[in-house]
CSV table of N, CA and C in Angstrom, one decimal:
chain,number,residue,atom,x,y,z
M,1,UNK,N,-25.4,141.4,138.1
M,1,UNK,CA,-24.0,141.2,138.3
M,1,UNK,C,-23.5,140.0,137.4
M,2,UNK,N,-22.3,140.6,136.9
M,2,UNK,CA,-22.0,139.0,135.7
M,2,UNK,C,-21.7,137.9,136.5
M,3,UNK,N,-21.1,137.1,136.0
M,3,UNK,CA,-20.8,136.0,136.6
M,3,UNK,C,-19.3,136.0,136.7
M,4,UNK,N,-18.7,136.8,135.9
M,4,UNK,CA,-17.1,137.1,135.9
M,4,UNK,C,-17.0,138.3,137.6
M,5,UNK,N,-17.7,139.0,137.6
M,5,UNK,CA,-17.6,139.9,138.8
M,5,UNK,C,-17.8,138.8,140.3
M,6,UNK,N,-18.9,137.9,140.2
M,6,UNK,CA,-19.1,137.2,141.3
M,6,UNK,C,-18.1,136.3,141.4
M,7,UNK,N,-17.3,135.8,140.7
M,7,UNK,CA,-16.2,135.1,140.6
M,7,UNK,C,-15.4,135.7,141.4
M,8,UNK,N,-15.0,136.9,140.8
M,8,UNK,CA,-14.0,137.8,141.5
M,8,UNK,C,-14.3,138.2,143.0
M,9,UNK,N,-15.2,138.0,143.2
M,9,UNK,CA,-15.7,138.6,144.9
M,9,UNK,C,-15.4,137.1,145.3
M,10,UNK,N,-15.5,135.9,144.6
M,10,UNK,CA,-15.8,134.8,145.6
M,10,UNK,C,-14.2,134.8,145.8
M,11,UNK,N,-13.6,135.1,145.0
M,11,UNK,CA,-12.0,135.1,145.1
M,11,UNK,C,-11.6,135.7,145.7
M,12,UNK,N,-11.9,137.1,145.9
M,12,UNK,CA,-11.1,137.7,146.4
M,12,UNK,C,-11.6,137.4,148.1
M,13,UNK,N,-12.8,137.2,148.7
M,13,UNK,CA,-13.3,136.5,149.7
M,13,UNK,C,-11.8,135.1,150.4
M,14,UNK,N,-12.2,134.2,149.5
M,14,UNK,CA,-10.8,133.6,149.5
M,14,UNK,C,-9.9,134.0,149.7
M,15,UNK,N,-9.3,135.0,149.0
M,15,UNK,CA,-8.0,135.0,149.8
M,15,UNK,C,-8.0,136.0,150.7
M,16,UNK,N,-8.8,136.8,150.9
M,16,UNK,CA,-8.9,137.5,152.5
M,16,UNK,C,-8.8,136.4,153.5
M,17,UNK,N,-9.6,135.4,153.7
M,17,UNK,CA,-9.7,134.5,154.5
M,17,UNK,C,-8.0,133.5,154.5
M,18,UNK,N,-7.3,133.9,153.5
M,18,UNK,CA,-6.5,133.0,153.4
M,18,UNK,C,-5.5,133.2,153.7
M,19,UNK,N,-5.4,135.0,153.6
M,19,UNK,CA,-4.8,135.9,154.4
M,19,UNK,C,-4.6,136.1,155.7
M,20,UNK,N,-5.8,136.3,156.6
M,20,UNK,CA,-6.0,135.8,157.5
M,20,UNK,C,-5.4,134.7,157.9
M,21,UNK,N,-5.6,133.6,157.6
M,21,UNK,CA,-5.2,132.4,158.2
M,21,UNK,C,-3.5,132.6,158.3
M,22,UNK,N,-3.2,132.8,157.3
M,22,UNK,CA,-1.3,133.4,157.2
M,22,UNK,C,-1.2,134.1,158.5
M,23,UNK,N,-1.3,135.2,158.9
M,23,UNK,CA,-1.3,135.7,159.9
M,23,UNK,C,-1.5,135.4,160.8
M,24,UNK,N,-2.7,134.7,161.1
M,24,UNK,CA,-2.2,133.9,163.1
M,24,UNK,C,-2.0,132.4,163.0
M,25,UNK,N,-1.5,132.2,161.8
M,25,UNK,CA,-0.7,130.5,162.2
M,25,UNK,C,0.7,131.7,162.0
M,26,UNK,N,1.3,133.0,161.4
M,26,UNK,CA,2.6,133.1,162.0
M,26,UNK,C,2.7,133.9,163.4
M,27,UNK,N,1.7,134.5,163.6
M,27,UNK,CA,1.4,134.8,164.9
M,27,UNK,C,1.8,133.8,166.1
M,28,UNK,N,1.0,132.8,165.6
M,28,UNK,CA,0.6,131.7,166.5
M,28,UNK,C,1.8,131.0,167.2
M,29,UNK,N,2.9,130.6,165.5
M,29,UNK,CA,4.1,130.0,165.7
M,29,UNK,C,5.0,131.1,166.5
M,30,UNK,N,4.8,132.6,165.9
M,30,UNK,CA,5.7,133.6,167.1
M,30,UNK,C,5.4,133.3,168.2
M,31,UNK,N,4.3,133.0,168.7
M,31,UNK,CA,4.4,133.0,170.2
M,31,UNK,C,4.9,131.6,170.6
M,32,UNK,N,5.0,130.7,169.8
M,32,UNK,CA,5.6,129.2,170.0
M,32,UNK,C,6.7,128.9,170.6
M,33,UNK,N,7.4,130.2,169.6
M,33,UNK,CA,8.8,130.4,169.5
M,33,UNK,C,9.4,131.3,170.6
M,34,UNK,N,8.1,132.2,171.3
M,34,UNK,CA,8.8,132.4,172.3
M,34,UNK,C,9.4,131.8,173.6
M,35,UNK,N,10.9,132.2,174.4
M,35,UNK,CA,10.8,132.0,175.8
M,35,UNK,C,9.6,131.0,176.3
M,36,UNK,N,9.6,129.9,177.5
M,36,UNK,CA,8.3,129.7,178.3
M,36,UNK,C,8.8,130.6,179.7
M,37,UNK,N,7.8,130.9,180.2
M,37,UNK,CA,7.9,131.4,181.5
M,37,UNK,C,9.1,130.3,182.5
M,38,UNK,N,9.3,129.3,182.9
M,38,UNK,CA,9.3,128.5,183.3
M,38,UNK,C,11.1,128.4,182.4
M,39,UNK,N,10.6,128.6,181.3
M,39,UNK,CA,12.2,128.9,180.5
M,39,UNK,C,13.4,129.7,180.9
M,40,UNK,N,12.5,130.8,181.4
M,40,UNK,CA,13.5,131.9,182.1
M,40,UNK,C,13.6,132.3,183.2
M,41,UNK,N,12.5,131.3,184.0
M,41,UNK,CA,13.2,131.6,185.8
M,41,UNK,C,13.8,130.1,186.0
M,42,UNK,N,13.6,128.8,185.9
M,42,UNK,CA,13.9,127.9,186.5
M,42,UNK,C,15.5,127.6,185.7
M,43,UNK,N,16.5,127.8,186.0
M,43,UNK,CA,17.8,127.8,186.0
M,43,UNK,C,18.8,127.3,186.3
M,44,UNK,N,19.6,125.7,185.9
M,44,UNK,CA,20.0,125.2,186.3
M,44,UNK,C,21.9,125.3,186.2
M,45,UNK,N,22.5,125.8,187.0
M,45,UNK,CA,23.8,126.4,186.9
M,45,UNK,C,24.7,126.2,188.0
M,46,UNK,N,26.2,126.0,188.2
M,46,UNK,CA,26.4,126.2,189.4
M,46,UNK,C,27.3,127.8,189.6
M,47,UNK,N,27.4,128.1,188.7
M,47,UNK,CA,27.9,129.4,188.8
M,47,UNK,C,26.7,130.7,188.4
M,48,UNK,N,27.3,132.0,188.7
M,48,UNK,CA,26.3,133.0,188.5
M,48,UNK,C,26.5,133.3,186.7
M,49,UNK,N,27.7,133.0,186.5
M,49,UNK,CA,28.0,133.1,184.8
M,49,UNK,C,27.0,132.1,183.7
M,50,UNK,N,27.2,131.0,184.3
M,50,UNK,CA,26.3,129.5,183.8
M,50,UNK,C,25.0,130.1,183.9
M,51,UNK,N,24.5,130.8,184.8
M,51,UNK,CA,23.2,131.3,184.5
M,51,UNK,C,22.9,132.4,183.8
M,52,UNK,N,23.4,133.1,184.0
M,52,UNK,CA,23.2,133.9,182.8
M,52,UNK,C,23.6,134.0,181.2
M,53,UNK,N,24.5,133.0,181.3
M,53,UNK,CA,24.3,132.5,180.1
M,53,UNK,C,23.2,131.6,179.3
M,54,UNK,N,23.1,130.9,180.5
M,54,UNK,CA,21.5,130.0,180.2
M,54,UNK,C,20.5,131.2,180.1
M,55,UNK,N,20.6,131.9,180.7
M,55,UNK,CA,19.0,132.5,180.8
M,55,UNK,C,19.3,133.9,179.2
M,56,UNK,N,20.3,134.3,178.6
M,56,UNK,CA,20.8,135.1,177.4
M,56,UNK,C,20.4,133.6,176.0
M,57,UNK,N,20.8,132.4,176.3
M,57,UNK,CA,20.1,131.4,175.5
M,57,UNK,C,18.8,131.3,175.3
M,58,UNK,N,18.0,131.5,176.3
M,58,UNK,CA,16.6,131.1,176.7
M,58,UNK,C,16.0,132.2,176.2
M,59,UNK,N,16.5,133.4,176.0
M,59,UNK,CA,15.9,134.4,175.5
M,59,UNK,C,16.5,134.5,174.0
M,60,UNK,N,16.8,133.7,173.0
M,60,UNK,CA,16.9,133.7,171.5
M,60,UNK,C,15.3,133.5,171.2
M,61,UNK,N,15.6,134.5,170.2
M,61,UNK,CA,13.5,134.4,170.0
M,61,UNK,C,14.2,134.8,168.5
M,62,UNK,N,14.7,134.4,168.0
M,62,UNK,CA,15.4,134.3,166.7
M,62,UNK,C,13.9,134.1,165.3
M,63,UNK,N,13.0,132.6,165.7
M,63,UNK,CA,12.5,132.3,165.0
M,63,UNK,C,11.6,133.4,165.4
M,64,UNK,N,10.5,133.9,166.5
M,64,UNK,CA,9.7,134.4,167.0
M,64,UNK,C,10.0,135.3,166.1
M,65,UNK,N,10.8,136.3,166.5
M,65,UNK,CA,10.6,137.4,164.7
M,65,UNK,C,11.0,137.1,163.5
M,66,UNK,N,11.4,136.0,163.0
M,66,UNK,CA,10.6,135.5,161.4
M,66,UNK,C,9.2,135.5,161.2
M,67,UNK,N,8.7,134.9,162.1
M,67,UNK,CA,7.2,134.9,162.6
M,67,UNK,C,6.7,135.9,162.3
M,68,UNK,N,6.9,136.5,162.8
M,68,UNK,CA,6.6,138.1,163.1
M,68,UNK,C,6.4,138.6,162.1
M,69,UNK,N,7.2,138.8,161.5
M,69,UNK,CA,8.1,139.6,160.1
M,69,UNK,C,7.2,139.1,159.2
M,70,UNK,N,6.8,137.8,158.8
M,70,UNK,CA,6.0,137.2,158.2
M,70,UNK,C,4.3,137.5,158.3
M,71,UNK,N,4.1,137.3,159.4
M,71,UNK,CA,2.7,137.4,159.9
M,71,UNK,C,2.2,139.4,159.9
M,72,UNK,N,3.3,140.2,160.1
M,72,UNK,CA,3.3,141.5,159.6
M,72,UNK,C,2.9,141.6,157.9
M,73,UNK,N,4.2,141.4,157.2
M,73,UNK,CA,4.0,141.2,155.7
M,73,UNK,C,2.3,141.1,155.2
M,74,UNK,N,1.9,139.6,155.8
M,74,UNK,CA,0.5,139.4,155.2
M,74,UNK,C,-0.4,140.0,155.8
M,75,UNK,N,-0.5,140.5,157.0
M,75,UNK,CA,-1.4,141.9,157.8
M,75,UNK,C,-1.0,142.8,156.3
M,76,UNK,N,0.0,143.7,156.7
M,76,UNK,CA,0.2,144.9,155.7
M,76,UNK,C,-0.9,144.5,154.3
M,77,UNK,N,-0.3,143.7,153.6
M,77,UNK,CA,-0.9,143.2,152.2
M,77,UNK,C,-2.4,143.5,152.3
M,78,UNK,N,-3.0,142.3,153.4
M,78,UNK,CA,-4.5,142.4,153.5
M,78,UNK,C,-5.2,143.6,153.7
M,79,UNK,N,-4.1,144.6,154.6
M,79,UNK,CA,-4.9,145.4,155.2
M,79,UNK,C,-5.1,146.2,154.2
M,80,UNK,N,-3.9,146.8,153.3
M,80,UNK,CA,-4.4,147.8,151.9
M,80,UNK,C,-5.0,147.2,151.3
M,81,UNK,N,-5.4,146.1,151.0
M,81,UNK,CA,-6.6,145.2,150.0
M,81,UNK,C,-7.6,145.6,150.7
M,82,UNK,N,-8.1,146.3,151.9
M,82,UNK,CA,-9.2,145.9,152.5
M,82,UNK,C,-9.7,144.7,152.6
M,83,UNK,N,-8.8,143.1,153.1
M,83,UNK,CA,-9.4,142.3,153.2
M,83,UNK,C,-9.9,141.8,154.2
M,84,UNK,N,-9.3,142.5,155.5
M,84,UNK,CA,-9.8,142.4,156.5
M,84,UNK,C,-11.1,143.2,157.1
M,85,UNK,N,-12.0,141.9,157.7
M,85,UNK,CA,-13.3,142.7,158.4
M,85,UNK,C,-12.8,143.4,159.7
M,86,UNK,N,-12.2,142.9,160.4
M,86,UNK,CA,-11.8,143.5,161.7
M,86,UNK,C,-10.2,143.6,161.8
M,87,UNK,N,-9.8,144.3,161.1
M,87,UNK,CA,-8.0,144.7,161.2
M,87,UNK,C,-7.9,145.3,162.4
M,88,UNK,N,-8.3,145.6,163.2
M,88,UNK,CA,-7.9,146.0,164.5
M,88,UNK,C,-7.1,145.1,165.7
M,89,UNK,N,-8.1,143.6,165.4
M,89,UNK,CA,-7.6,143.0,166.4
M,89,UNK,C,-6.2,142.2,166.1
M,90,UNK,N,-6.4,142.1,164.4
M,90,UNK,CA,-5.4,141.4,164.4
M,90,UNK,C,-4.0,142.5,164.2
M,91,UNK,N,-4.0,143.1,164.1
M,91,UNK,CA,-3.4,145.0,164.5
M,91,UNK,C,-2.8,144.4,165.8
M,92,UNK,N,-3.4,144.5,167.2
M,92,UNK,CA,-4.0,144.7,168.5
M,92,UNK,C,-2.9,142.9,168.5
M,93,UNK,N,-3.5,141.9,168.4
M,93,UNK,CA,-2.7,140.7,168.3
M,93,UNK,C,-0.8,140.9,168.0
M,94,UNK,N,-1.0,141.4,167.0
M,94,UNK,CA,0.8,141.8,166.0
M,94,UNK,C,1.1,142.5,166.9
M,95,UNK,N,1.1,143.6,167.7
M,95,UNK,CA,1.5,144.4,168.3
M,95,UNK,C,1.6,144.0,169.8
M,96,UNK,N,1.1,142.9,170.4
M,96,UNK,CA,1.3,142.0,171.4
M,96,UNK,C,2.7,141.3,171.5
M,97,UNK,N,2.5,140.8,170.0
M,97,UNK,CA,3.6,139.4,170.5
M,97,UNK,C,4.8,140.8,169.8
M,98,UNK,N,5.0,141.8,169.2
M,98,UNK,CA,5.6,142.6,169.2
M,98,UNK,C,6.3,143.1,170.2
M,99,UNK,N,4.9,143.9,170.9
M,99,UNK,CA,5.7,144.2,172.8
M,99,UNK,C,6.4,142.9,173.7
M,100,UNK,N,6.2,141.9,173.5
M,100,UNK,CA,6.9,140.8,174.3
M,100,UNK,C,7.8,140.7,173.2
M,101,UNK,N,8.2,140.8,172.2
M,101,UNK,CA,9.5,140.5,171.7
M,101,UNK,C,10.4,141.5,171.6
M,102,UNK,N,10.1,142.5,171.9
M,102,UNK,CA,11.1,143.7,172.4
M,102,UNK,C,11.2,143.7,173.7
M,103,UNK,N,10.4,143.2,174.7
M,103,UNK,CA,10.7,142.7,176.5
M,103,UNK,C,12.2,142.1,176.5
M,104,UNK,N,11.7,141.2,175.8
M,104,UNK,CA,12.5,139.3,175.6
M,104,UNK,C,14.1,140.2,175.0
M,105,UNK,N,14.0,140.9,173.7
M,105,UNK,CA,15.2,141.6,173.5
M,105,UNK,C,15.9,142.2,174.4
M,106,UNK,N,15.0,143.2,175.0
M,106,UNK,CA,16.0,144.2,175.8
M,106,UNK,C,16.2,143.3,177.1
M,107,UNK,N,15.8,142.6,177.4
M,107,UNK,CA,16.2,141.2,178.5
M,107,UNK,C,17.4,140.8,178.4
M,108,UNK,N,17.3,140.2,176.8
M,108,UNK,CA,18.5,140.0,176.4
M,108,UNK,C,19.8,140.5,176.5
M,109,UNK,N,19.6,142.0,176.1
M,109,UNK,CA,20.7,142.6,175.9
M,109,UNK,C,21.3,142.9,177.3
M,110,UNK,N,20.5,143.2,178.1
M,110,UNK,CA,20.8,143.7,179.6
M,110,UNK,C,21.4,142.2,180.5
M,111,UNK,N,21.1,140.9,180.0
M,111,UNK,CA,21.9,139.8,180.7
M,111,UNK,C,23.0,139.7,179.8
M,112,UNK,N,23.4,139.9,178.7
M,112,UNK,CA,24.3,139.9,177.7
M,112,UNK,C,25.8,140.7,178.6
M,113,UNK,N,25.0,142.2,178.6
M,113,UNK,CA,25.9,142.9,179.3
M,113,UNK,C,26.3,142.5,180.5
M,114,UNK,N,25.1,142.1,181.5
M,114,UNK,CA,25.6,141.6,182.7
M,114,UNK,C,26.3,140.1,182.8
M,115,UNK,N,26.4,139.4,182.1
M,115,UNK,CA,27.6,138.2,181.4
M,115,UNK,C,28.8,139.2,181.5
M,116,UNK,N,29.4,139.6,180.5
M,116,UNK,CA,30.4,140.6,180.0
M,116,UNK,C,31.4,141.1,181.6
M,117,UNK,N,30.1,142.0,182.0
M,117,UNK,CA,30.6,142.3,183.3
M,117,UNK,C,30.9,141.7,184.3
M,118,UNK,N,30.7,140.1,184.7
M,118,UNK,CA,30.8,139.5,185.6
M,118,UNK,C,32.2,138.8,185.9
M,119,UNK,N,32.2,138.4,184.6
M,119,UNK,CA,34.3,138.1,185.1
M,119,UNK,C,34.9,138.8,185.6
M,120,UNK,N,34.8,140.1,184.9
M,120,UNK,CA,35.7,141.5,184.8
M,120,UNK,C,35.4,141.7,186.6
M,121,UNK,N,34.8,141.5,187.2
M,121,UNK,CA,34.4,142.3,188.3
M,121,UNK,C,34.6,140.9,189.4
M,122,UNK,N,34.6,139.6,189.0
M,122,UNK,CA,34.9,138.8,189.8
M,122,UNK,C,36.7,138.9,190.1
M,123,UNK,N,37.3,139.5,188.7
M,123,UNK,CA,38.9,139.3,188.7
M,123,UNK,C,39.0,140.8,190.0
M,124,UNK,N,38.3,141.6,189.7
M,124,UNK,CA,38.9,142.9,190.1
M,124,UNK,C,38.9,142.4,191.5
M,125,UNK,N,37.9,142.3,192.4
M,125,UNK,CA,37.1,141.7,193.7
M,125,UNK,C,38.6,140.5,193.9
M,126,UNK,N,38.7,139.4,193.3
M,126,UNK,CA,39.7,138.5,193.5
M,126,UNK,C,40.9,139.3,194.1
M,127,UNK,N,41.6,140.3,193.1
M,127,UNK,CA,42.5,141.1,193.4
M,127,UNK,C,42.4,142.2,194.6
M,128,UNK,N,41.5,142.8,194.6
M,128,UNK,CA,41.1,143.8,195.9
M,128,UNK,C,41.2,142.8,197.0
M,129,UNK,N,40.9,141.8,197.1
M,129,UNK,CA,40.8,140.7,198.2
M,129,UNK,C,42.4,140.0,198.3
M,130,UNK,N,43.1,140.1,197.4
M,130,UNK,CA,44.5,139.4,197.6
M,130,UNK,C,45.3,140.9,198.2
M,131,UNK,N,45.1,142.2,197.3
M,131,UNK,CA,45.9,142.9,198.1
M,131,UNK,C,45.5,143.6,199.5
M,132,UNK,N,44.0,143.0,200.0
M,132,UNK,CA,43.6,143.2,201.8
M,132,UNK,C,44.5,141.8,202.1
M,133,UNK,N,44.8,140.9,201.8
M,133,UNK,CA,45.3,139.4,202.3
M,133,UNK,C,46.7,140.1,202.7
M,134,UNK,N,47.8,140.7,201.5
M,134,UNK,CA,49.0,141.1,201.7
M,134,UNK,C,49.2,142.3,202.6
M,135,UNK,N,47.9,143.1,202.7
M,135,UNK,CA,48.6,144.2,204.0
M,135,UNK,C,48.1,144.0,204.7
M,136,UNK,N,47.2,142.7,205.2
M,136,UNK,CA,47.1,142.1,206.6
M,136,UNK,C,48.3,141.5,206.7
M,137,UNK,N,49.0,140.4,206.4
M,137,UNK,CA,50.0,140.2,206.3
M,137,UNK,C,51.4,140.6,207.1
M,138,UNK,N,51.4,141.6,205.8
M,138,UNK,CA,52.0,142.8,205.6
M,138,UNK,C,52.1,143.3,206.9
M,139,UNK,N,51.3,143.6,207.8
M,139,UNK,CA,51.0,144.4,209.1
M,139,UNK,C,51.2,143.6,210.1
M,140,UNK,N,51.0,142.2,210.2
M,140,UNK,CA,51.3,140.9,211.1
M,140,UNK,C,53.0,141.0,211.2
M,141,UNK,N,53.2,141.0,210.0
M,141,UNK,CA,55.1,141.1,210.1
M,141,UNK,C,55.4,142.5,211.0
M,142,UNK,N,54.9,143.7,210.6
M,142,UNK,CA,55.2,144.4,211.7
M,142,UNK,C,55.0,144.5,212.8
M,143,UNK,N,54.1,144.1,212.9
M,143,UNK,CA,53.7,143.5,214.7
M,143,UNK,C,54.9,142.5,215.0
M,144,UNK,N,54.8,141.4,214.5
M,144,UNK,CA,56.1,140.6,215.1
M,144,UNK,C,57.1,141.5,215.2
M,145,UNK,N,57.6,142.5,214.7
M,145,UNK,CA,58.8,142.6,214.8
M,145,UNK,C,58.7,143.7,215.9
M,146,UNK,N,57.7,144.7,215.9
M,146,UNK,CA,58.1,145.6,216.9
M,146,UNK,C,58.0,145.0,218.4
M,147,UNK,N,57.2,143.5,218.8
M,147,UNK,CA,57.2,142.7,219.7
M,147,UNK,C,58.1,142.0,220.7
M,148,UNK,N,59.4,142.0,219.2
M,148,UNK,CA,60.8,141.6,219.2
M,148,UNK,C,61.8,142.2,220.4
């Protein structure tokens, strides 16, 4: 083997390894970036709105998929290089913090909407409750008077 070819294996060695390492430090940082457990139940609010808006904050995982996206990129790369020995796990790893960042989204979206909905339905409830107030009311006056 020349010495030009061994070169090239030690290199390319190198940057498999280097590759690797790209990938679960953005791995790593995705999962940094995610939610903490403790992030999204302990909730401090005095309204039901204030919470759920805290808890639609608490779930921005904004950076978590740059991460991602990133830590994907250099999987892909390595994996058509064949530079990885065991692309499975780190496959198996990406597709983890994957499924919890599509959890954490559709979490999202579903307190997003339940935000949205909560005024709307506190005004309507206000109103259904003012017009039971006027024909109780309403009915008290006719009682006085047929009493009369």
């Amino acid at each position: 083997m020349s010495q030009s070819s061994l070169d090239d294996e030690e290199l390319f060695g190198e940057a498999a390894e280097e590759m690797r390492a790209d990938v679960e430090e953005h791995l790593a940082a995705a999962r940094e970036q995610l939610p903490t457990a403790d992030g999204i139940w302990d909730v401090d609010s005095e309204n039901t709105l204030g919470v759920l808006n805290a808890l639609r904050s608490a779930f921005d995982v904004e950076g978590a998929e740059e991460h991602l996206r990133d830590a994907k990129k250099a999987f892909v790369v390595g994996e058509r290089a064949d530079a990885f020995e065991d692309a499975e796990s780190l496959e198996a790893d990406i597709e983890a913090v994957e499924n919890v960042l599509g959890d954490v989204e559709t979490a999202r979206e579903e307190v997003g909407e339940l935000a949205a909905t909560i005024p709307e339905l506190r005004g309507a409830l206000e109103d259904a409750h003012a017009a039971s107030d006027d024909d109780s009311a309403a009915g008290d006056d006719a009682d006085d008077e047929d009493e009369a």
